[in-house]
């Protein structure tokens, strides 16, 4: 069926029914912890999380008091020096890690380079990295950047991980939740498969940290990375995190041997000696203003029950799948809740234009090439009524054909 033929549809559930679900939502009070513009339904928290109410004051405090008044003294007095490790420990429960295994630093891309290289050095006789063709591009590019390793990609060199992982495999790198399809991997089973063959497991948690409970320690994961500006709401460009299991820390050698990862940074020794523990994964001076934003964002998480978060996330995405089913768009996201992250992706041949038309009506999701409409459901600040509104707006855009308006046409060249 071409998009032209989509019949006029009616949503299978009323706005009222969605509001009833909100009345029973235990996470509802958390909405007041975020600032969102009037008239916007924000379904892109999986790309850039919303602004926590307390963030501007925390950032201003760091600028005016800690920097303006404290000056250089704030490295100690305001605890700046401890922030990469301190925020790592605060973030750790969100990814199922005991203290001392997470640091906050750099970007996800840079941290991937560090953990991939460290993992490869722990398996020096093995020439293969296994990853996935559909991975987020930076992950794929970094599996090239770490050196002359043979890459085997799920979806290109084989259809199952069982075919790809073997005695020659040093590292398996996968996304816990696929950024395009929203598919959730079985972390325990895949990690176990890698270990059975003697390989190390690296997980990219960009689309699962803050979206659902993650159990790194329980699953025996070796290394993980993730960003904090998506579901964790740390702010644009906020620093990423890195997990290194305690059992690897003593032997792990990461390649970016800067002074922040040195055993005694202020001894100014000529030779590098790695710090004890996960601190050896640090590199240089942290971008502290971004850390202030993340601090305020983590305050919100102190009050969040992750099982309740998961329940609400699935309630929102299930509602959206049900509401949009009559619209005739093919879901890319698995129907089974246990295989779903916190997003729903729907295919439409003119997805770019449809998303532009939706954004024009205040429903902000995003587009992923070539034909995917992507809707992220952030349980902290999204209501079922807003999900209903988004589905109703999508119905209007498709029924009216308003997406055909030339102003929604894809620009030639790059689309974002
Ligand atoms: C968002 C995202 C990244 C981002 O990496 P940066 O270094 O922050 O640009 C990496 N991997 C995945 C899977 C992502 O979704």
mmCIF file of N, CA and C and ligand atoms in Angstrom, residues 107-110 112 136 138-139 175 179 204 206-207 227 229-230, ligand 1:
data_model
loop_
_atom_site.group_PDB
_atom_site.id
_atom_site.type_symbol
_atom_site.label_atom_id
_atom_site.label_comp_id
_atom_site.label_asym_id
_atom_site.label_seq_id
_atom_site.Cartn_x
_atom_site.Cartn_y
_atom_site.Cartn_z
ATOM 1 N N UNK A 107 33.811 11.972 25.606
ATOM 2 C CA UNK A 107 32.593 11.628 24.874
ATOM 3 C C UNK A 107 32.485 10.113 24.765
ATOM 4 N N UNK A 108 31.323 9.646 24.366
ATOM 5 C CA UNK A 108 31.149 8.208 24.153
ATOM 6 C C UNK A 108 32.156 7.698 23.132
ATOM 7 N N UNK A 109 32.367 8.464 22.060
ATOM 8 C CA UNK A 109 33.308 8.028 21.023
ATOM 9 C C UNK A 109 34.710 7.837 21.603
ATOM 10 N N UNK A 110 35.177 8.828 22.369
ATOM 11 C CA UNK A 110 36.520 8.742 22.941
ATOM 12 C C UNK A 110 36.596 7.574 23.936
ATOM 13 N N UNK A 112 34.836 4.885 23.902
ATOM 14 C CA UNK A 112 34.842 3.634 23.131
ATOM 15 C C UNK A 112 36.253 3.299 22.671
ATOM 16 N N UNK A 136 25.327 2.262 15.530
ATOM 17 C CA UNK A 136 25.510 3.697 15.373
ATOM 18 C C UNK A 136 26.885 3.918 14.726
ATOM 19 N N UNK A 138 29.422 5.926 14.790
ATOM 20 C CA UNK A 138 30.680 6.174 15.508
ATOM 21 C C UNK A 138 31.253 4.874 16.075
ATOM 22 N N UNK A 139 30.385 3.974 16.495
ATOM 23 C CA UNK A 139 30.841 2.689 17.030
ATOM 24 C C UNK A 139 31.558 1.890 15.936
ATOM 25 N N UNK A 175 25.397 -2.534 20.718
ATOM 26 C CA UNK A 175 24.522 -1.589 21.404
ATOM 27 C C UNK A 175 23.453 -2.368 22.158
ATOM 28 N N UNK A 179 19.851 2.096 18.063
ATOM 29 C CA UNK A 179 19.379 3.488 17.974
ATOM 30 C C UNK A 179 18.298 3.663 16.917
ATOM 31 N N UNK A 204 27.491 -0.724 24.432
ATOM 32 C CA UNK A 204 27.180 0.696 24.285
ATOM 33 C C UNK A 204 25.774 0.911 24.861
ATOM 34 N N UNK A 206 24.126 3.862 25.203
ATOM 35 C CA UNK A 206 23.580 5.195 24.898
ATOM 36 C C UNK A 206 22.054 5.232 24.923
ATOM 37 N N UNK A 207 21.416 4.174 24.448
ATOM 38 C CA UNK A 207 19.957 4.188 24.387
ATOM 39 C C UNK A 207 19.310 3.317 25.452
ATOM 40 N N UNK A 227 26.308 7.701 26.843
ATOM 41 C CA UNK A 227 26.294 9.159 26.957
ATOM 42 C C UNK A 227 25.262 9.585 27.991
ATOM 43 N N UNK A 229 23.630 12.737 27.730
ATOM 44 C CA UNK A 229 22.758 13.814 27.246
ATOM 45 C C UNK A 229 21.457 13.297 26.639
ATOM 46 N N UNK A 230 21.266 11.969 26.610
ATOM 47 C CA UNK A 230 20.019 11.402 26.075
ATOM 48 C C UNK A 230 19.039 11.201 27.232
HETATM 49 C C1 LIG B 1 24.349 8.957 20.660
HETATM 50 C C2 LIG B 1 25.239 7.792 20.455
HETATM 51 C C3 LIG B 1 26.627 7.940 20.438
HETATM 52 C C4 LIG B 1 27.204 9.320 20.575
HETATM 53 O O1 LIG B 1 28.568 9.379 20.632
HETATM 54 P P1 LIG B 1 29.243 10.799 20.925
HETATM 55 O O2 LIG B 1 30.659 10.499 21.075
HETATM 56 O O3 LIG B 1 28.565 11.374 22.125
HETATM 57 O O4 LIG B 1 28.968 11.673 19.748
HETATM 58 C C5 LIG B 1 27.406 6.802 20.321
HETATM 59 N N1 LIG B 1 26.846 5.564 20.195
HETATM 60 C C6 LIG B 1 25.498 5.410 20.179
HETATM 61 C C7 LIG B 1 24.910 4.051 20.064
HETATM 62 C C8 LIG B 1 24.667 6.517 20.292
HETATM 63 O O5 LIG B 1 23.350 6.362 20.277
#
